[in-house]
Coordinates of C-alpha atoms in Angstrom, one line a residue:
M233 CA -141.4 118.1 57.6
S234 CA -141.3 118.5 61.4
I235 CA -138.6 119.2 63.9
V236 CA -139.1 116.5 66.6
V237 CA -137.7 116.9 70.2
T238 CA -137.9 114.0 72.6
G239 CA -138.0 114.5 76.4
A240 CA -139.4 118.0 75.3
T241 CA -140.5 118.9 79.0
G242 CA -137.3 118.0 80.7
H243 CA -134.7 120.6 81.7
L244 CA -132.9 120.7 78.3
G245 CA -135.9 119.9 76.1
R246 CA -137.9 122.7 77.3
H247 CA -135.1 125.0 76.4
V248 CA -134.7 123.6 73.1
V249 CA -138.4 124.0 72.3
E250 CA -138.5 127.5 73.5
Q251 CA -135.5 128.6 71.3
L252 CA -136.9 126.6 68.3
L253 CA -140.1 128.7 68.6
E254 CA -137.9 131.8 68.2
K255 CA -136.8 130.6 64.8
V256 CA -139.6 128.4 63.3
P257 CA -143.5 128.3 63.2
A258 CA -144.8 126.4 66.1
G259 CA -146.7 123.9 63.9
Q260 CA -143.2 122.9 62.5
V261 CA -142.3 121.6 66.1
T262 CA -143.3 118.4 67.6
A263 CA -142.7 117.7 71.3
V264 CA -142.3 114.1 72.4
V265 CA -143.5 113.7 76.2
R266 CA -144.7 111.1 78.5
T267 CA -146.9 113.5 80.4
P268 CA -149.0 115.7 78.0
E269 CA -150.1 117.9 80.8
K270 CA -146.6 119.0 81.3
A271 CA -146.6 120.4 77.7
A272 CA -150.0 122.1 77.9
D273 CA -148.5 125.6 77.6
L274 CA -146.8 124.5 74.5
A275 CA -149.8 123.1 73.0
E276 CA -151.5 126.6 73.5
R277 CA -148.7 128.0 71.5
G278 CA -149.2 125.6 68.5
V279 CA -146.8 123.0 69.1
K280 CA -147.8 119.7 68.2
I281 CA -147.6 117.2 71.0
A282 CA -146.8 113.6 70.8
V283 CA -147.1 111.1 73.7
A284 CA -144.5 108.4 73.6
D285 CA -142.3 106.4 76.1
Y286 CA -138.9 105.1 75.5
N287 CA -140.0 102.1 77.5
A288 CA -142.9 101.4 75.2
P289 CA -141.6 101.0 71.6
E290 CA -145.1 100.7 70.0
T291 CA -145.9 104.4 71.1
F292 CA -143.3 105.6 68.5
D293 CA -145.1 103.8 65.8
G294 CA -145.9 106.3 63.1
L295 CA -144.7 109.2 65.2
L296 CA -141.9 110.2 62.8
A297 CA -142.1 110.8 59.3
A298 CA -139.7 111.0 56.2
G299 CA -137.7 114.4 56.1
D300 CA -138.2 115.1 59.9
K301 CA -135.1 116.4 61.8
V302 CA -135.2 114.6 65.3
L303 CA -133.4 115.5 68.5
L304 CA -133.0 112.4 70.7
I305 CA -132.2 113.9 74.2
S306 CA -130.7 111.0 76.2
G307 CA -133.0 109.6 78.9
N308 CA -132.2 110.0 82.4
E309 CA -133.5 106.5 83.9
F310 CA -130.1 105.0 84.6
D311 CA -131.3 101.7 85.9
K312 CA -133.8 101.2 82.7
G313 CA -131.1 100.4 80.1
R314 CA -130.7 103.6 78.4
V315 CA -129.1 102.2 75.3
G316 CA -132.1 100.0 74.6
Q317 CA -134.5 103.1 75.2
H318 CA -132.5 105.0 72.8
Q319 CA -132.4 102.2 70.2
V320 CA -136.2 102.5 70.3
V321 CA -136.0 106.1 68.8
I322 CA -133.3 105.1 66.4
D323 CA -135.4 102.2 65.0
A324 CA -138.5 104.5 64.6
A325 CA -136.3 107.2 62.8
K326 CA -134.9 104.7 60.6
A327 CA -138.2 103.1 59.8
A328 CA -139.5 106.6 58.8
G329 CA -136.5 107.8 56.8
V330 CA -135.9 110.9 58.8
A331 CA -133.5 113.6 57.3
L332 CA -131.3 113.8 60.5
L333 CA -131.2 112.3 63.9
A334 CA -129.1 114.4 66.4
Y335 CA -128.2 112.9 69.8
T336 CA -127.2 114.6 73.0
S337 CA -124.1 112.5 74.1
A338 CA -121.1 113.1 76.6
P339 CA -117.5 114.4 75.7
G340 CA -115.4 112.0 73.8
A341 CA -112.6 112.1 76.3
L342 CA -115.0 111.1 79.2
T343 CA -114.2 107.6 80.6
A344 CA -116.6 107.7 83.6
A345 CA -119.2 105.1 83.8
L346 CA -121.8 107.8 83.0
A347 CA -120.4 107.9 79.3
D348 CA -121.0 104.1 78.8
D349 CA -124.5 104.4 77.8
H350 CA -123.8 107.5 75.5
R351 CA -121.0 105.4 73.6
G352 CA -123.6 102.4 73.2
T353 CA -126.0 104.8 71.8
E354 CA -123.5 106.4 69.3
K355 CA -122.6 103.0 68.2
A356 CA -126.2 102.0 67.6
L357 CA -126.8 105.3 65.8
L358 CA -123.7 104.9 63.6
E359 CA -124.6 101.4 62.8
S360 CA -128.2 102.5 61.8
G361 CA -126.9 104.2 58.8
L362 CA -129.1 107.2 59.4
P363 CA -127.8 110.8 58.9
Y364 CA -126.6 111.7 62.3
T365 CA -125.2 114.6 64.5
L366 CA -123.4 113.7 67.5
L367 CA -123.8 116.6 70.2
R368 CA -121.3 115.6 72.8
N369 CA -122.5 118.0 75.5
G370 CA -120.1 118.8 78.1
W371 CA -121.1 119.4 82.0
Y372 CA -123.9 122.0 82.8
H373 CA -123.5 124.9 85.1
E374 CA -126.6 124.0 86.6
N375 CA -125.3 120.6 87.8
Y376 CA -123.6 122.7 90.3
T377 CA -125.7 125.8 90.7
E378 CA -129.1 124.1 91.1
N379 CA -127.4 122.2 94.3
L380 CA -126.2 125.2 96.1
A381 CA -128.4 124.5 99.4
P382 CA -125.7 122.1 101.1
V383 CA -123.0 124.4 100.0
L384 CA -124.4 127.3 101.5
Q385 CA -125.5 125.3 104.6
Y386 CA -122.0 124.1 105.2
N387 CA -120.2 127.1 103.5
A388 CA -118.0 124.6 101.6
V389 CA -117.7 123.2 97.9
T390 CA -117.2 119.5 98.8
H391 CA -115.7 117.6 95.8
A392 CA -113.4 114.7 94.7
A393 CA -112.1 116.4 91.6
G394 CA -108.8 117.5 92.8
E395 CA -107.1 120.4 90.8
G396 CA -109.2 119.2 87.7
R397 CA -111.1 121.9 85.7
V398 CA -114.5 121.8 84.1
S399 CA -115.6 123.6 80.7
S400 CA -119.3 123.8 81.7
A401 CA -121.8 126.0 79.9
S402 CA -125.5 126.7 80.6
R403 CA -128.4 124.5 79.5
A404 CA -129.6 127.2 77.3
D405 CA -126.1 127.2 75.5
Y406 CA -126.3 123.6 74.8
A407 CA -130.0 123.9 73.8
A408 CA -128.9 126.7 71.4
A409 CA -126.4 124.4 69.7
A410 CA -129.0 121.8 69.2
V411 CA -131.3 124.5 67.6
A412 CA -128.5 125.7 65.3
V413 CA -128.1 122.0 64.2
L414 CA -131.8 121.4 63.9
T415 CA -132.5 124.6 61.8
G416 CA -129.2 125.0 59.9
E417 CA -127.7 123.0 56.9
G418 CA -124.6 121.0 56.6
H419 CA -124.6 119.3 60.1
E420 CA -125.2 115.6 58.7
N421 CA -122.7 113.1 60.0
K422 CA -120.6 115.5 62.0
T423 CA -119.6 115.3 65.6
Y424 CA -119.4 118.3 67.8
E425 CA -117.4 118.5 71.2
L426 CA -119.4 120.9 73.2
G427 CA -118.2 122.9 76.3
G428 CA -117.9 126.4 77.8
D429 CA -115.2 128.9 76.7
V430 CA -113.7 128.8 80.0
A431 CA -112.6 125.9 82.3
W432 CA -112.7 126.6 86.0
S433 CA -111.5 124.7 89.1
F434 CA -113.5 124.1 92.2
A435 CA -111.1 126.6 94.0
E436 CA -112.3 129.1 91.6
Y437 CA -115.8 128.1 92.0
A438 CA -115.7 128.3 95.8
A439 CA -114.1 131.7 95.3
E440 CA -116.7 132.9 93.0
L441 CA -119.5 131.7 95.5
S442 CA -117.6 133.6 98.3
R443 CA -117.6 136.9 96.3
Q444 CA -121.2 136.8 95.3
T445 CA -122.5 135.7 98.8
G446 CA -120.1 137.6 100.7
K447 CA -119.5 134.4 103.0
E448 CA -116.4 132.5 103.1
I449 CA -117.2 129.4 101.1
A450 CA -114.4 126.9 101.5
E451 CA -113.1 124.4 99.1
N452 CA -113.3 120.9 100.7
P453 CA -111.5 118.3 98.4
V454 CA -112.2 114.6 99.6
T455 CA -111.4 111.3 98.0
V456 CA -113.7 109.6 95.4
E457 CA -114.7 107.0 98.3
A458 CA -115.3 109.7 100.8
Y459 CA -117.4 111.6 98.3
T460 CA -119.5 108.6 97.5
G461 CA -120.4 108.3 101.0
I462 CA -121.2 111.7 101.4
L463 CA -123.7 111.4 98.4
V464 CA -125.2 108.4 99.9
G465 CA -125.6 110.0 103.2
A466 CA -127.4 112.8 101.5
G467 CA -129.9 110.3 100.4
L468 CA -128.9 109.2 96.8
P469 CA -128.9 105.6 95.8
E470 CA -125.6 104.2 95.9
P471 CA -125.3 103.4 92.0
V472 CA -126.2 107.2 91.4
A473 CA -123.7 108.2 93.9
A474 CA -121.0 106.2 92.5
I475 CA -121.7 107.4 89.0
L476 CA -121.5 111.1 90.2
A477 CA -118.3 110.6 92.2
G478 CA -117.0 108.9 89.1
V479 CA -117.5 112.0 87.0
D480 CA -115.4 113.9 89.7
A481 CA -112.5 111.3 89.2
S482 CA -112.8 112.2 85.5
V483 CA -112.5 115.8 86.2
A484 CA -109.4 115.2 88.2
Q485 CA -108.0 113.3 85.0
G486 CA -108.8 116.5 82.8
E487 CA -111.7 114.8 80.9
L488 CA -114.2 117.5 81.4
V489 CA -112.0 120.0 79.8
V490 CA -113.5 120.9 76.2
D491 CA -111.3 123.2 74.4
S492 CA -112.6 122.7 70.7
G493 CA -114.6 126.0 70.4
D494 CA -117.4 124.0 68.8
L495 CA -120.1 125.4 71.3
S496 CA -119.6 129.1 70.9
R497 CA -119.0 128.7 67.1
L498 CA -122.3 126.7 66.6
V499 CA -124.3 129.3 68.7
G500 CA -122.5 132.3 67.3
R501 CA -121.5 134.0 70.6
P502 CA -119.5 133.5 73.7
T503 CA -120.9 130.8 76.2
T504 CA -122.5 131.9 79.4
P505 CA -120.0 132.7 82.2
L506 CA -120.3 130.5 85.3
A507 CA -120.6 133.6 87.4
D508 CA -123.8 134.4 85.6
A509 CA -125.3 131.1 86.2
V510 CA -124.1 131.5 90.0
A511 CA -125.9 134.8 90.2
A512 CA -128.9 133.7 88.6
A513 CA -129.3 130.6 91.2
L514 CA -128.5 132.9 94.1
K515 CA -131.5 135.2 92.9
G516 CA -133.9 132.2 92.3

């Protein structure tokens, strides 16, 4: 029996593997990667490395075994048909007879285009008949704190979210929830709505940045159309810019407020405050 993590060298996947190694022997963890060189350090620590690609179904042949617990981390290739990519793993899991397939999805309330692939994958997973856990991850602090350069350059937080609030948490928090499910019992056929303990507004985010930098960081609310244009101007492809601006529109509608308490309950502690993520990013 292995605990198998797809996308294991990605931002979230690496956190999951690191935290798994604190709880189970390395030989019980299989990291699924496209580029084995990126996982060399994990291999040195005794983690099993499997090379497979969502775009090449045959690479998953024989990779999974009966009794495995699998974490399917959603792909980030928005232009490659993510539901089809995820179906490859679901099919392999069903053929192998895995004990659990956990999937990193999006909040149930999210109607933005970003959520469409997640809903499609959830449907495929439920139709497969596999024991499943839906980890409906809310927004990550890092979605904002890893993109501080333009904010600090222009001394402004530009957004199209109006007065909407975001229940974000750190990647490490969401990883801890996945680890709790993969190493615990009784999570079969459960759906968890995951988000940070505190929902914040962009005005509060700008105020926190001002406090920590000692500079006056303004809040600059714009329309969704204007924000899309700004993102395209910053070099993002138009479809990606539209998806991100669409998320802000959802924030304005209150769709990224997650008040279930599931995340802090699963990890057994409060979620990481936004201020901590800001401090870490400014130090970095």
